[in-house]
JSON list of N, CA, C and O and ligand atoms in Angstrom, two decimals:
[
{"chain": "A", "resi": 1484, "resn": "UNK", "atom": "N", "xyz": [91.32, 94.90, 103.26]},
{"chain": "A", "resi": 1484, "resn": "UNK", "atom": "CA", "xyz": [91.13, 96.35, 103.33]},
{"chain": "A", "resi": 1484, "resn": "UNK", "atom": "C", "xyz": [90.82, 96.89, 101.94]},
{"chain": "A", "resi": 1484, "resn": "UNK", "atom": "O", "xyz": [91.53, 96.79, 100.94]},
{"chain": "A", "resi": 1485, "resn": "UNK", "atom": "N", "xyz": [89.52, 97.52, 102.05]},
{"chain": "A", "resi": 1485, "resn": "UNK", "atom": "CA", "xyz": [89.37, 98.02, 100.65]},
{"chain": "A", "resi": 1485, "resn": "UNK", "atom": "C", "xyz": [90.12, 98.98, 99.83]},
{"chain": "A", "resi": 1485, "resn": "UNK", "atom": "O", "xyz": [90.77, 99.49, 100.74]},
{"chain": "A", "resi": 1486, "resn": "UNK", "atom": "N", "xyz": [90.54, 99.63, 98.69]},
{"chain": "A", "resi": 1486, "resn": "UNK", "atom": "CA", "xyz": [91.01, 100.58, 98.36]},
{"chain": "A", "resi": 1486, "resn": "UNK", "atom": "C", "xyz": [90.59, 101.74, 98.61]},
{"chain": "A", "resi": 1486, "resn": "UNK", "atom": "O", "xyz": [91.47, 102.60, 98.55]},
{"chain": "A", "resi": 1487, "resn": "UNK", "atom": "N", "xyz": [89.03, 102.30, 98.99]},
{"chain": "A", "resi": 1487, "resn": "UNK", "atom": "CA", "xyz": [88.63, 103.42, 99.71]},
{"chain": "A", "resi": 1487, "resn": "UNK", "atom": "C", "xyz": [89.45, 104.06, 100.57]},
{"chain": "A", "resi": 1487, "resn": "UNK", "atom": "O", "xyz": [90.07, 105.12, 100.52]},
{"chain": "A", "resi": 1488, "resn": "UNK", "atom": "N", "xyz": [89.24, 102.76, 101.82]},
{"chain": "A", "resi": 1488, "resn": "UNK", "atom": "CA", "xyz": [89.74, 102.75, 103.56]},
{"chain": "A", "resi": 1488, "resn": "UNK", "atom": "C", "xyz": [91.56, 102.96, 103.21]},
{"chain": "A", "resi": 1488, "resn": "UNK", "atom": "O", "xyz": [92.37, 103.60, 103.89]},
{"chain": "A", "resi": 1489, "resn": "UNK", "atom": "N", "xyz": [91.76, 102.36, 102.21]},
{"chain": "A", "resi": 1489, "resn": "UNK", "atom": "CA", "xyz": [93.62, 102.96, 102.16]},
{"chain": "A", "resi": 1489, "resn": "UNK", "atom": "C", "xyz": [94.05, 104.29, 102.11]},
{"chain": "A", "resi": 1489, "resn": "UNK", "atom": "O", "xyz": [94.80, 104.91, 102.86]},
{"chain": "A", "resi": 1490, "resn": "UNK", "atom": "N", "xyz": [93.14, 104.77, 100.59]},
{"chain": "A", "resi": 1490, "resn": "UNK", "atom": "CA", "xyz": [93.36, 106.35, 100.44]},
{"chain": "A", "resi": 1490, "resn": "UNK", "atom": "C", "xyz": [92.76, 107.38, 101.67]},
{"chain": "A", "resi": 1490, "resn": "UNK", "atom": "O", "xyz": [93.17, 108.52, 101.89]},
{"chain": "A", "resi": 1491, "resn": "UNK", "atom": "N", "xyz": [91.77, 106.73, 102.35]},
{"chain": "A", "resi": 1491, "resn": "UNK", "atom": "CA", "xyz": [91.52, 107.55, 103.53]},
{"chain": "A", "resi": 1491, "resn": "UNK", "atom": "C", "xyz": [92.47, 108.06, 104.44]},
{"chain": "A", "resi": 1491, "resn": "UNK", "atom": "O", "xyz": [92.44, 109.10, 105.11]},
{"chain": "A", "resi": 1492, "resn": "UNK", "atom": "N", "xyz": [93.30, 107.22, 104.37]},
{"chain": "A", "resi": 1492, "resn": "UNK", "atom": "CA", "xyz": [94.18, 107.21, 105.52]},
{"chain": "A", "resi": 1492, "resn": "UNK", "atom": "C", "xyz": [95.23, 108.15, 104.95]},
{"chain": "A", "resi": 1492, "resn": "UNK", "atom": "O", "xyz": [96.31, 108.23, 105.54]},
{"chain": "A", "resi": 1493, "resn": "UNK", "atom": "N", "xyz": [95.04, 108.76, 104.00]},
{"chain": "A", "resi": 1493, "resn": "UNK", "atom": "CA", "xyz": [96.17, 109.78, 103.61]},
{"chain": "A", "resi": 1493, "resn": "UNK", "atom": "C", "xyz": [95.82, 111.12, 103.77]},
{"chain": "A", "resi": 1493, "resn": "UNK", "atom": "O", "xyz": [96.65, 112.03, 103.78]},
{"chain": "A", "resi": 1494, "resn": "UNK", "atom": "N", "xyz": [94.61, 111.28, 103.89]},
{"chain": "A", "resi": 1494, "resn": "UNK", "atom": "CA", "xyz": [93.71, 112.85, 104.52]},
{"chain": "A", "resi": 1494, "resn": "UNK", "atom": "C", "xyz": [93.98, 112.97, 105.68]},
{"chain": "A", "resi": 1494, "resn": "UNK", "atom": "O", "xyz": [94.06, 112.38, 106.76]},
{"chain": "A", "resi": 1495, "resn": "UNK", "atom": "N", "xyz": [94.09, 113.72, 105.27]},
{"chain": "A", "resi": 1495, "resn": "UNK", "atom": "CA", "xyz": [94.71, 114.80, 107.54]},
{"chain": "A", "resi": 1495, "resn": "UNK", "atom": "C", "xyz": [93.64, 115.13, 107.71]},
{"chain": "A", "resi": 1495, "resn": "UNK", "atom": "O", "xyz": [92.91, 115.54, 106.81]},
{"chain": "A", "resi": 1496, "resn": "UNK", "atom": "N", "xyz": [93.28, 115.03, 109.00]},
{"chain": "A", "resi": 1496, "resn": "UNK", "atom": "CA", "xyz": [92.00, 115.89, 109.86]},
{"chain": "A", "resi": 1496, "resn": "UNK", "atom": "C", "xyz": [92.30, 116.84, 109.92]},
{"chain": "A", "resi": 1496, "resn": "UNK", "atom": "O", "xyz": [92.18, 117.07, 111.13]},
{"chain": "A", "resi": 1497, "resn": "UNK", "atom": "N", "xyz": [92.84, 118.17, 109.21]},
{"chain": "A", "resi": 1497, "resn": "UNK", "atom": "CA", "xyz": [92.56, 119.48, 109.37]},
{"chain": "A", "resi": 1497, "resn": "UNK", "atom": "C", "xyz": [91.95, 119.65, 107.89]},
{"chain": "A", "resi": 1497, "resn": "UNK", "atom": "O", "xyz": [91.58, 118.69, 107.22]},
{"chain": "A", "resi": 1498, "resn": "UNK", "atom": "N", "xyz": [91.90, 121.07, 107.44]},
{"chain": "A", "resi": 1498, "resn": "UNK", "atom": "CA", "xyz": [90.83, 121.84, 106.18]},
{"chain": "A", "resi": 1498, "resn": "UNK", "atom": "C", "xyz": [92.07, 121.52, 105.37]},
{"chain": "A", "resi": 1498, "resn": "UNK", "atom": "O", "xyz": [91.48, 121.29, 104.31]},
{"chain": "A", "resi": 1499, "resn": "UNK", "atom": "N", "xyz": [93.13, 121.37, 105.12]},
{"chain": "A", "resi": 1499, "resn": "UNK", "atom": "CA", "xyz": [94.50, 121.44, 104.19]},
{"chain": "A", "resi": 1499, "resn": "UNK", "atom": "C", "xyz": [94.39, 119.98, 103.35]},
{"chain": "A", "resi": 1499, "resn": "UNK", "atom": "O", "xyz": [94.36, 118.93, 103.99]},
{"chain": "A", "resi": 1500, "resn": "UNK", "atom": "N", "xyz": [94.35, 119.97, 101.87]},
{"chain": "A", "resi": 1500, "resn": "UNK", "atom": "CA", "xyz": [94.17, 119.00, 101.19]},
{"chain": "A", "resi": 1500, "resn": "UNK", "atom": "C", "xyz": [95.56, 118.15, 101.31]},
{"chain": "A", "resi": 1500, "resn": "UNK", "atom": "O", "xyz": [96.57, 118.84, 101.21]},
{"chain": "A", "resi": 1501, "resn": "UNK", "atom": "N", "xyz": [95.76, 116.63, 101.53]},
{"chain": "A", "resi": 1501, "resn": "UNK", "atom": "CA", "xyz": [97.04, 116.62, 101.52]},
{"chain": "A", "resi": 1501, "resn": "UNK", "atom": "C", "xyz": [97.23, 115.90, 100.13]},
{"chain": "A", "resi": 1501, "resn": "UNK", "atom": "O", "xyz": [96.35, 115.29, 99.52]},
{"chain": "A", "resi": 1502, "resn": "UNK", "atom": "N", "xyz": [98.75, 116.11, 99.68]},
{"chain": "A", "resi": 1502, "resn": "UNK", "atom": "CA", "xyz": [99.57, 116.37, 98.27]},
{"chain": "A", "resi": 1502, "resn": "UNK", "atom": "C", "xyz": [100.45, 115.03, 98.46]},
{"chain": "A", "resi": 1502, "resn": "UNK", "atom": "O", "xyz": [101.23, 114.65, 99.34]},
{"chain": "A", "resi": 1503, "resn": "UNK", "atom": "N", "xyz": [100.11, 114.65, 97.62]},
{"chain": "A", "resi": 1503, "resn": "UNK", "atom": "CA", "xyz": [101.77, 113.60, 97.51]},
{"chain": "A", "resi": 1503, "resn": "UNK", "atom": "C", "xyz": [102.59, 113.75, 96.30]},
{"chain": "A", "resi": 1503, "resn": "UNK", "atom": "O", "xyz": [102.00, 113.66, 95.22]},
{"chain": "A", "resi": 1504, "resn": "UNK", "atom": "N", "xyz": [103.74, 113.95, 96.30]},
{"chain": "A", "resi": 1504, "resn": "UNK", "atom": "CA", "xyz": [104.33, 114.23, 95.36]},
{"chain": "A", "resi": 1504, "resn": "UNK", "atom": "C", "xyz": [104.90, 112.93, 94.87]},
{"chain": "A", "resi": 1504, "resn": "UNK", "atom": "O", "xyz": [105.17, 112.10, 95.73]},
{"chain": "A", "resi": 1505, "resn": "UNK", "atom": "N", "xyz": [105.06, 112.71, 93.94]},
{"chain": "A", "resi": 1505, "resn": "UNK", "atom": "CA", "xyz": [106.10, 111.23, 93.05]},
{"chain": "A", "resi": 1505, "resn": "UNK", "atom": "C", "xyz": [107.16, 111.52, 92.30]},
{"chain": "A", "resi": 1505, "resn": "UNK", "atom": "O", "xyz": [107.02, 112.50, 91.57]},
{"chain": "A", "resi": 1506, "resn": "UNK", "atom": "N", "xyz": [108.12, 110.99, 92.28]},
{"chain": "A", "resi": 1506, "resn": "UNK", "atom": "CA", "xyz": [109.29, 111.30, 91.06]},
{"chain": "A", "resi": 1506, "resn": "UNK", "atom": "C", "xyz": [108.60, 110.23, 90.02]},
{"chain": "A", "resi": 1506, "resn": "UNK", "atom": "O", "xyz": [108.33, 109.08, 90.36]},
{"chain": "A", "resi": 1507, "resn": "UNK", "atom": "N", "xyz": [108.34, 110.80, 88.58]},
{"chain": "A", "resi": 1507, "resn": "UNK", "atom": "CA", "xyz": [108.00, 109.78, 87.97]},
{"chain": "A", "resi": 1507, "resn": "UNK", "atom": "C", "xyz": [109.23, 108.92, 87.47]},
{"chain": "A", "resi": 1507, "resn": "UNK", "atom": "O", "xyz": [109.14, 107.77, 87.05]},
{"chain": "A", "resi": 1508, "resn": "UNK", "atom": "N", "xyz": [110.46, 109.71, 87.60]},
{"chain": "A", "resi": 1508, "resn": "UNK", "atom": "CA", "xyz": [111.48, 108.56, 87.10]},
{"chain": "A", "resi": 1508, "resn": "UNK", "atom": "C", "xyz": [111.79, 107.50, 87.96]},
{"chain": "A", "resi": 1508, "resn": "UNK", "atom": "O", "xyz": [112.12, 106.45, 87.40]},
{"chain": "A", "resi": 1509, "resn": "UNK", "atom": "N", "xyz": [111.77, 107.52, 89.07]},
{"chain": "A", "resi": 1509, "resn": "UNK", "atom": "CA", "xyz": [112.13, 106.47, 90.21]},
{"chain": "A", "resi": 1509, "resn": "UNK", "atom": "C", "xyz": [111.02, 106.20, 91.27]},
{"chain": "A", "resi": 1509, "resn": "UNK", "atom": "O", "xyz": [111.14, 105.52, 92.29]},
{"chain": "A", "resi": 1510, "resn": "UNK", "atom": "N", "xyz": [109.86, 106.88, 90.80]},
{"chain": "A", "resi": 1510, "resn": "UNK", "atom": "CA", "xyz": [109.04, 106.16, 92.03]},
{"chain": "A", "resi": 1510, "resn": "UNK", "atom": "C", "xyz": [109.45, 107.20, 93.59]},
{"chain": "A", "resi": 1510, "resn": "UNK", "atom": "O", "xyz": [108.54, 107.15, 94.42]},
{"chain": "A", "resi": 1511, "resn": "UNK", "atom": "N", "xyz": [109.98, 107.59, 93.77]},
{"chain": "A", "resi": 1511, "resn": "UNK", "atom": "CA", "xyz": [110.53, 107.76, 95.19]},
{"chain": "A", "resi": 1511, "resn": "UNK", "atom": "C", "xyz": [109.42, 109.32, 95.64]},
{"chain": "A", "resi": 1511, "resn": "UNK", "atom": "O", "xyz": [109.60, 110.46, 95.22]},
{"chain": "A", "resi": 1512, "resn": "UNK", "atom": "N", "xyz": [108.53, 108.94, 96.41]},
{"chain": "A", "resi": 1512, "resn": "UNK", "atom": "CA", "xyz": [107.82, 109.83, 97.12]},
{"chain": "A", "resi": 1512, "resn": "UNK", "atom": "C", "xyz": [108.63, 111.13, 97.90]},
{"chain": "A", "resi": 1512, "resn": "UNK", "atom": "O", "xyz": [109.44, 110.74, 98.74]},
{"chain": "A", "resi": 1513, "resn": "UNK", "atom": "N", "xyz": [108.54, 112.62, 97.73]},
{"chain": "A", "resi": 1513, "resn": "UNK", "atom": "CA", "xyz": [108.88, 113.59, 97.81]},
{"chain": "A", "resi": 1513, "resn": "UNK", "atom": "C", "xyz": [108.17, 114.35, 98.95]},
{"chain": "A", "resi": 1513, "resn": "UNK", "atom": "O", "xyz": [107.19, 113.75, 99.40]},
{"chain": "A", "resi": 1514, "resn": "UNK", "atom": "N", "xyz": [108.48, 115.65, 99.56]},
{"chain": "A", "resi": 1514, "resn": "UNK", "atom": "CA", "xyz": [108.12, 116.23, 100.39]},
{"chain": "A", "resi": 1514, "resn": "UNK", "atom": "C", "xyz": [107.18, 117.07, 99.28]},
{"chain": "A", "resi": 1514, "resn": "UNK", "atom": "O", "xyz": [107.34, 117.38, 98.10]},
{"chain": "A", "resi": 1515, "resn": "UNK", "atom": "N", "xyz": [106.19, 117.26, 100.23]},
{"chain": "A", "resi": 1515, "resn": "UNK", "atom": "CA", "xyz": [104.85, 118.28, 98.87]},
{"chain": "A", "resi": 1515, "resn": "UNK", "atom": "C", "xyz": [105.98, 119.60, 98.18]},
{"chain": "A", "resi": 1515, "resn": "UNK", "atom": "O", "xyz": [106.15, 119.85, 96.98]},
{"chain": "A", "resi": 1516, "resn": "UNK", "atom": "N", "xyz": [106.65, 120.30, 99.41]},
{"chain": "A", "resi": 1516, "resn": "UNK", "atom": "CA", "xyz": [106.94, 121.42, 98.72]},
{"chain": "A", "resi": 1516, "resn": "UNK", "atom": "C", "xyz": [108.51, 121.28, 97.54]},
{"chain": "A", "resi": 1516, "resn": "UNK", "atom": "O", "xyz": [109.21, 122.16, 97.04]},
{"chain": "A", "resi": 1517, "resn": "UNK", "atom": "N", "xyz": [108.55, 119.90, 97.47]},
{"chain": "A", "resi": 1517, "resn": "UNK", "atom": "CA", "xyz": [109.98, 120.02, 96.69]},
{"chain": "A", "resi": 1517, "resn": "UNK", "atom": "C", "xyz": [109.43, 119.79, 94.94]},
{"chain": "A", "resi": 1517, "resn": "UNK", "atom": "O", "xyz": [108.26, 119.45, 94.77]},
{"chain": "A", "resi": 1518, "resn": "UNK", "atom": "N", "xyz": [110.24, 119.97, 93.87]},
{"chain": "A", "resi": 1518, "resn": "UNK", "atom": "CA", "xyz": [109.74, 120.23, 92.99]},
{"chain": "A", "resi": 1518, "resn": "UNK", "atom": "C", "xyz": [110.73, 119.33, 91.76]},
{"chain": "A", "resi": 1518, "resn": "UNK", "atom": "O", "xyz": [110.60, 119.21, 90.54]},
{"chain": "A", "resi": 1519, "resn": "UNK", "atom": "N", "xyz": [112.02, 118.64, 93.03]},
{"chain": "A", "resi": 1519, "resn": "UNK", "atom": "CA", "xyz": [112.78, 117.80, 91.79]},
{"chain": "A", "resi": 1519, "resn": "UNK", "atom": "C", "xyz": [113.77, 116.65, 93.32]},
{"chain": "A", "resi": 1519, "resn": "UNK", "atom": "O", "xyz": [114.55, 116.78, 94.26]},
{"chain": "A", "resi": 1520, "resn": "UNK", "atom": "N", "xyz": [112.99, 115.66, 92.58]},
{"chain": "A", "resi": 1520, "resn": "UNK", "atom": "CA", "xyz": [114.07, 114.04, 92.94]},
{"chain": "A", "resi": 1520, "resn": "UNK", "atom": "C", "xyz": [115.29, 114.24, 94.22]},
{"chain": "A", "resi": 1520, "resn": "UNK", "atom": "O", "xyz": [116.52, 114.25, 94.18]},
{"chain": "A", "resi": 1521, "resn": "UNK", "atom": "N", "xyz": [114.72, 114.31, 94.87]},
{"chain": "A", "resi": 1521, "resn": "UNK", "atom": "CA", "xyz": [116.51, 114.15, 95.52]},
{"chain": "A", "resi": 1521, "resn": "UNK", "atom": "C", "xyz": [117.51, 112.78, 95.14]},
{"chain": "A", "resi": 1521, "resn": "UNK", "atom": "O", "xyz": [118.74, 112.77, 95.12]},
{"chain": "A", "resi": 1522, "resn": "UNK", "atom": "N", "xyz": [116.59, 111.68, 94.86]},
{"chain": "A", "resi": 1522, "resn": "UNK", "atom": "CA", "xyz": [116.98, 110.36, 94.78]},
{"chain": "A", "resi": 1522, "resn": "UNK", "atom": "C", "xyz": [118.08, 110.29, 93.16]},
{"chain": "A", "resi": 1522, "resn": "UNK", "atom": "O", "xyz": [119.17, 109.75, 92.93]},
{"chain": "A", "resi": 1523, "resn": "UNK", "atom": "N", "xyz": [117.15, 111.09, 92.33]},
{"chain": "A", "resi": 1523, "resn": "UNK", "atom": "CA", "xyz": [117.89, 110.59, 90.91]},
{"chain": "A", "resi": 1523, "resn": "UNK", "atom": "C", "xyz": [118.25, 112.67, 90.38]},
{"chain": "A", "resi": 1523, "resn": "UNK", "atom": "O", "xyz": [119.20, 113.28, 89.90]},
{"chain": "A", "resi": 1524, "resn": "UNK", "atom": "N", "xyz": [117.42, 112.90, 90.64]},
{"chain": "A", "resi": 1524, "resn": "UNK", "atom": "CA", "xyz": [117.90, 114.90, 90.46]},
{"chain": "A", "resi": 1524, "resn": "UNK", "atom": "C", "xyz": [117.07, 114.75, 88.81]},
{"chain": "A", "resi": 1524, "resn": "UNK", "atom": "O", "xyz": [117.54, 115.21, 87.77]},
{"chain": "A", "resi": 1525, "resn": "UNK", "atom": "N", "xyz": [115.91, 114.08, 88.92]},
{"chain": "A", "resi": 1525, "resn": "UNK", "atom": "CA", "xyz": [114.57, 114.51, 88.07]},
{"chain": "A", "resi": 1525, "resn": "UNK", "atom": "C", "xyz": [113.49, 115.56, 88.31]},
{"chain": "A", "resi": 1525, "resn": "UNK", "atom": "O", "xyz": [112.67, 115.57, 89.23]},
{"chain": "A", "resi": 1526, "resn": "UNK", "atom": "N", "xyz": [113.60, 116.26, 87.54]},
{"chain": "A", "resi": 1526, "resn": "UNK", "atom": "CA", "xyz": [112.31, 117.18, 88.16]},
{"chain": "A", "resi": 1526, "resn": "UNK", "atom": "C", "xyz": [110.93, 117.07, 87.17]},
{"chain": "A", "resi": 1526, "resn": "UNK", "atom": "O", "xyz": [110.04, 117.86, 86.87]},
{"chain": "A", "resi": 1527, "resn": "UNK", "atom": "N", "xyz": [111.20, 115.83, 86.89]},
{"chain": "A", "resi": 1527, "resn": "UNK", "atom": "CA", "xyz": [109.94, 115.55, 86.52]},
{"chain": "A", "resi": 1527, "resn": "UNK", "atom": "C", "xyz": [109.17, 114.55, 87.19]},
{"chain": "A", "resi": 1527, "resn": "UNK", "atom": "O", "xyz": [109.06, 113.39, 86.80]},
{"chain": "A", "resi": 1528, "resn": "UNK", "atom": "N", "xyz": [108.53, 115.17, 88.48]},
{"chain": "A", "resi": 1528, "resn": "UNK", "atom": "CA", "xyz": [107.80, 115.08, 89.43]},
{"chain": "A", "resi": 1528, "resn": "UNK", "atom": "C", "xyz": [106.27, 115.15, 89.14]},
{"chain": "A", "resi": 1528, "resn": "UNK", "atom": "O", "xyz": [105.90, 116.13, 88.49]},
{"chain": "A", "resi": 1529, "resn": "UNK", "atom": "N", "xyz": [105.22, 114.13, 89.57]},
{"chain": "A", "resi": 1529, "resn": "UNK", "atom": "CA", "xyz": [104.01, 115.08, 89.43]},
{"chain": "A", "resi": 1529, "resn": "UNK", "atom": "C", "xyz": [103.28, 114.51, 91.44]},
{"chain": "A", "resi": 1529, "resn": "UNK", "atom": "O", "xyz": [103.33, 113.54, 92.20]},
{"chain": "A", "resi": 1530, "resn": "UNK", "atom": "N", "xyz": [102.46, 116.47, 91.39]},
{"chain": "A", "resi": 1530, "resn": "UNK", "atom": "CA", "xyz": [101.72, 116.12, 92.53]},
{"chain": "A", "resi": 1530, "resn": "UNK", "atom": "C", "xyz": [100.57, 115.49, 92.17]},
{"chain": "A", "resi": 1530, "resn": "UNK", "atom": "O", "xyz": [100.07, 115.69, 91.07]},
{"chain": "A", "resi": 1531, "resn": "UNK", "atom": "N", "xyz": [100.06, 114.69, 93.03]},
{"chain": "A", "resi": 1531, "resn": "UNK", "atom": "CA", "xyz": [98.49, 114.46, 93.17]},
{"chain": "A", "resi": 1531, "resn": "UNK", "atom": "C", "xyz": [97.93, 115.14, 94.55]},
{"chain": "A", "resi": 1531, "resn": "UNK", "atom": "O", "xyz": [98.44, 115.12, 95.67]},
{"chain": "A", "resi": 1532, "resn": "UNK", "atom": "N", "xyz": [96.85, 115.69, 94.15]},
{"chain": "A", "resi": 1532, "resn": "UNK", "atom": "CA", "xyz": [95.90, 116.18, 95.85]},
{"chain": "A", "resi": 1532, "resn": "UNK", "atom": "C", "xyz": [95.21, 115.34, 96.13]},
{"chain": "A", "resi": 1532, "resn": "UNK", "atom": "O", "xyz": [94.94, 114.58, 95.20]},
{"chain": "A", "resi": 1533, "resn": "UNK", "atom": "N", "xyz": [94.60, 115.05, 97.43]},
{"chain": "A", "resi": 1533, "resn": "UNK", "atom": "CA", "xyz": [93.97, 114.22, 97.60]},
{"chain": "A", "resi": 1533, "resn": "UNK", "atom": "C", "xyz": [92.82, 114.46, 98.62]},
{"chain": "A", "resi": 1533, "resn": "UNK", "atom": "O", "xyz": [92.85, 113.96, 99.75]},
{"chain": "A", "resi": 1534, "resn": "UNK", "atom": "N", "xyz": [91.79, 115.27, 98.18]},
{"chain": "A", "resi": 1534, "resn": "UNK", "atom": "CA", "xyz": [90.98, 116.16, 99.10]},
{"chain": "A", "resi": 1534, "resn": "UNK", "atom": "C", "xyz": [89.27, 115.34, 99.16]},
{"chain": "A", "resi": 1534, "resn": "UNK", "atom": "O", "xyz": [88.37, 115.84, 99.84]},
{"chain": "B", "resi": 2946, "resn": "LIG", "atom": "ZN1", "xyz": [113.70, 110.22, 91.17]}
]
């Protein structure tokens, strides 16, 4: 599977870009609208869009 066909699969079929959020201290993927770690209580988070 190419790396294209992976990231595809993270776009929603509606007009809404979808967001993934990361904790950069632990890795641990976040809900778009949260803004700090539940895992470690870092809020140094960054989003990526992915439109
Ligand atoms: Zn974390």
């Amino acid at each position: 599977m190419s790396v294209l066909s992976r990231v595809r699969r993270f776009i929603s079929p509606g007009d809404e870009p979808a967001v993934v959020v990361e904790c950069r201290q632990c890795g641990t993927t976040l809900e778009a609208s949260r803004d700090r770690c539940p895992e470690c209580g870092s809020d140094d988070v960054v989003a990526t869009v992915i439109d």
